[in-house]
Each structure stands twice: as structure tokens, then as C-alpha cells.
Amino acid sequence: MRKLRFLFQVFCMATTCVVIAVALFTTVINPVKSVDPVIMWQIPAVSLLITLGSLIYAWDRKMGKLELKIRIGVHYLWVNLVVLGAGFLFDWYQITKPGSVISMVFAIAVTYAIASIGSRTISARDAKQMNERLKEYQNGNKLQETPHYPST
């Protein structure tokens, strides 16, 4: 259940970030008069592939710092491969224009950083909440019902 929840959160963050990146590209970087509605299918498809890349992380044990760094690097490369590959296939950018490719790589880096910060923030919040509840339980206090807010 924990893994499924994590994957859903990654999917939601990836989708949100891709939508923002597409909005930025189509209105500021490379303005267009209209966006092809087929992009509404491309965005979740790309987000799903990005999400599947998150399965690279170990779930059954704690990872060392070096292993974690390597896995983050591989995951980042996976995200680049997926987004640049899909962007090429779906004509999101023009590979013959270096500025277009650089813009995509920059957008991927910024989006990855934002999603990583968001993921770590959510994880830290969840860990803090679990630790507080565990402490209450260990102190013999009755667990109080805390409001459940959907994670984004």
C-alpha cells in the first residue's frame, strides 16, 4: 500500500509539473496559438513512464548514501530519456534547434528539482506525523483523530 501511495504521488507530481512545463513552453518560450488536444493523452502517458522509473529505489531496506546518489542519478537519466524521447516523438521540441533542446533539458532539470523537493517535503511530513503518533501511543495516550488532508 505504501508503494502504491508513493507511486500515485509521483504520478500526480509528474503530471502537474509536465502540465506547467507545457504551459510555459506554449505561452512563453515558444508561443503557439493553440495546443493540439492529443497532448491531453501524451501528458499522462509520459507521467506514467516517469513514475515507473521510481521503482528503481529500494523498498525493503535502507540505502546507503552512495547507492542513493547513484539511484537518483539513474532515475534522473531515465526521466531525461523519457521526456526527451517522448518530446521528440510528439514534436514537443525541434531537435534541429539547439535552443529548443537546451530549453527542454533545462525544463526537465527544474521540474525534477521541484518534484524532488515536493516528494521529500511530503515524506518528511508523513514521517513527522508517524513519529508523533508513535510517541502518543508509547506514552499511553489515546490516539486522537487527526484530520486527513489529501497529499498532492
CSV table of C-alpha atoms in Angstrom, one decimal:
chain,number,residue,atom,x,y,z
A,1,MET,CA,0.0,0.0,0.0
A,2,ARG,CA,2.9,2.4,0.9
A,3,LYS,CA,4.5,1.8,-2.5
A,4,LEU,CA,1.2,2.3,-4.4
A,5,ARG,CA,0.6,5.6,-2.5
A,6,PHE,CA,4.1,6.8,-3.3
A,7,LEU,CA,3.7,5.9,-7.0
A,8,PHE,CA,0.4,7.8,-7.1
A,9,GLN,CA,2.0,10.8,-5.5
A,10,VAL,CA,4.9,10.7,-8.0
A,11,PHE,CA,2.4,10.4,-10.9
A,12,CYS,CA,0.4,13.4,-9.6
A,13,MET,CA,3.6,15.5,-9.2
A,14,ALA,CA,5.0,14.5,-12.6
A,15,THR,CA,1.7,15.2,-14.3
A,16,THR,CA,1.4,18.6,-12.6
A,17,CYS,CA,5.0,19.5,-13.5
A,18,VAL,CA,4.6,18.4,-17.1
A,19,VAL,CA,1.4,20.5,-17.4
A,20,ILE,CA,3.2,23.5,-16.0
A,21,ALA,CA,6.2,22.9,-18.4
A,22,VAL,CA,3.9,22.6,-21.4
A,23,ALA,CA,2.1,25.8,-20.4
A,24,LEU,CA,5.4,27.6,-20.0
A,25,PHE,CA,6.7,26.3,-23.4
A,26,THR,CA,3.5,27.0,-25.3
A,27,THR,CA,2.9,30.5,-23.9
A,28,VAL,CA,6.4,31.9,-23.1
A,29,ILE,CA,9.3,30.0,-24.7
A,30,ASN,CA,7.7,29.0,-28.0
A,31,PRO,CA,4.3,30.7,-28.1
A,32,VAL,CA,1.6,29.0,-30.2
A,33,LYS,CA,-2.0,30.0,-30.9
A,34,SER,CA,-3.4,26.6,-29.9
A,35,VAL,CA,-2.3,23.4,-28.4
A,36,ASP,CA,-3.2,20.1,-30.0
A,37,PRO,CA,-5.8,18.2,-27.8
A,38,VAL,CA,-3.8,15.0,-28.3
A,39,ILE,CA,-1.4,16.4,-25.7
A,40,MET,CA,-4.0,15.6,-23.1
A,41,TRP,CA,-3.2,11.9,-23.7
A,42,GLN,CA,0.5,12.4,-24.1
A,43,ILE,CA,1.0,14.1,-20.7
A,44,PRO,CA,-0.4,11.2,-18.5
A,45,ALA,CA,1.4,8.7,-20.7
A,46,VAL,CA,4.7,10.4,-20.2
A,47,SER,CA,3.9,10.9,-16.5
A,48,LEU,CA,3.2,7.2,-16.1
A,49,LEU,CA,6.6,6.3,-17.7
A,50,ILE,CA,8.4,8.7,-15.4
A,51,THR,CA,6.5,7.2,-12.4
A,52,LEU,CA,7.6,3.7,-13.3
A,53,GLY,CA,11.2,4.9,-13.2
A,54,SER,CA,10.7,5.5,-9.5
A,55,LEU,CA,10.6,1.7,-8.9
A,56,ILE,CA,14.4,1.8,-9.1
A,57,TYR,CA,14.5,2.7,-5.4
A,58,ALA,CA,14.9,0.0,-2.8
A,59,TRP,CA,11.8,-0.5,-0.8
A,60,ASP,CA,12.7,-3.4,1.5
A,61,ARG,CA,15.9,-1.8,3.1
A,62,LYS,CA,17.6,1.4,3.8
A,63,MET,CA,20.0,2.6,1.1
A,64,GLY,CA,23.5,4.0,1.8
A,65,LYS,CA,24.4,7.5,0.7
A,66,LEU,CA,26.4,6.3,-2.4
A,67,GLU,CA,23.7,3.9,-3.5
A,68,LEU,CA,21.0,6.5,-3.1
A,69,LYS,CA,23.1,9.1,-5.1
A,70,ILE,CA,23.6,6.5,-7.9
A,71,ARG,CA,19.9,5.6,-8.0
A,72,ILE,CA,18.9,9.3,-8.1
A,73,GLY,CA,21.4,9.8,-11.0
A,74,VAL,CA,20.0,6.8,-12.9
A,75,HIS,CA,16.4,8.0,-12.2
A,76,TYR,CA,17.3,11.5,-13.4
A,77,LEU,CA,18.7,10.0,-16.6
A,78,TRP,CA,15.6,7.9,-17.0
A,79,VAL,CA,13.4,11.0,-16.7
A,80,ASN,CA,15.5,12.8,-19.3
A,81,LEU,CA,15.3,9.8,-21.7
A,82,VAL,CA,11.6,9.5,-21.3
A,83,VAL,CA,10.8,13.2,-21.7
A,84,LEU,CA,13.3,13.9,-24.5
A,85,GLY,CA,12.2,10.8,-26.3
A,86,ALA,CA,8.5,11.5,-26.0
A,87,GLY,CA,9.1,15.1,-26.8
A,88,PHE,CA,10.9,14.1,-30.0
A,89,LEU,CA,8.2,11.6,-30.9
A,90,PHE,CA,5.3,14.0,-30.1
A,91,ASP,CA,7.0,17.1,-31.7
A,92,TRP,CA,7.2,19.0,-28.4
A,93,TYR,CA,10.5,20.5,-29.5
A,94,GLN,CA,12.7,20.6,-32.6
A,95,ILE,CA,15.9,18.6,-32.3
A,96,THR,CA,17.5,20.6,-35.1
A,97,LYS,CA,17.3,23.8,-33.0
A,98,PRO,CA,19.9,23.7,-30.1
A,99,GLY,CA,17.9,26.3,-28.2
A,100,SER,CA,14.9,24.1,-28.2
A,101,VAL,CA,16.8,21.1,-26.9
A,102,ILE,CA,18.6,23.2,-24.2
A,103,SER,CA,15.2,24.6,-23.1
A,104,MET,CA,13.8,21.0,-22.8
A,105,VAL,CA,16.9,19.9,-20.8
A,106,PHE,CA,16.6,22.9,-18.5
A,107,ALA,CA,12.8,22.4,-18.1
A,108,ILE,CA,13.5,18.8,-17.1
A,109,ALA,CA,16.1,19.8,-14.6
A,110,VAL,CA,13.9,22.4,-13.0
A,111,THR,CA,10.9,20.1,-13.0
A,112,TYR,CA,12.9,17.3,-11.5
A,113,ALA,CA,14.2,19.5,-8.7
A,114,ILE,CA,10.7,20.8,-7.9
A,115,ALA,CA,9.3,17.3,-7.8
A,116,SER,CA,12.1,16.0,-5.7
A,117,ILE,CA,11.7,18.8,-3.2
A,118,GLY,CA,7.9,18.2,-3.1
A,119,SER,CA,8.5,14.5,-2.6
A,120,ARG,CA,10.9,15.0,0.2
A,121,THR,CA,8.6,17.5,1.9
A,122,ILE,CA,5.7,15.1,1.8
A,123,SER,CA,7.9,12.3,3.1
A,124,ALA,CA,9.3,14.4,5.9
A,125,ARG,CA,5.7,15.5,6.9
A,126,ASP,CA,4.5,11.9,6.9
A,127,ALA,CA,7.5,10.7,9.0
A,128,LYS,CA,6.9,13.5,11.5
A,129,GLN,CA,3.2,12.6,11.8
A,130,MET,CA,4.0,8.9,12.2
A,131,ASN,CA,6.6,9.7,14.9
A,132,GLU,CA,4.2,11.9,16.8
A,133,ARG,CA,1.5,9.2,16.7
A,134,LEU,CA,4.0,6.6,17.8
A,135,LYS,CA,5.1,8.8,20.7
A,136,GLU,CA,1.5,9.3,21.7
A,137,TYR,CA,0.9,5.6,21.6
A,138,GLN,CA,4.0,4.8,23.6
A,139,ASN,CA,3.0,7.4,26.2
A,140,GLY,CA,-0.3,5.6,26.6
A,141,ASN,CA,-2.3,8.5,25.3
A,142,LYS,CA,-5.3,7.6,23.3
A,143,LEU,CA,-4.6,8.4,19.6
A,144,GLN,CA,-6.5,11.4,18.6
A,145,GLU,CA,-8.1,11.5,15.2
A,146,THR,CA,-6.1,13.9,13.1
A,147,PRO,CA,-7.7,15.5,10.0
A,148,HIS,CA,-6.8,13.7,6.8
A,149,TYR,CA,-5.8,16.0,4.0
A,150,PRO,CA,-5.1,14.5,0.6
A,151,SER,CA,-1.5,14.6,-0.3
A,152,THR,CA,-0.6,16.3,-3.5
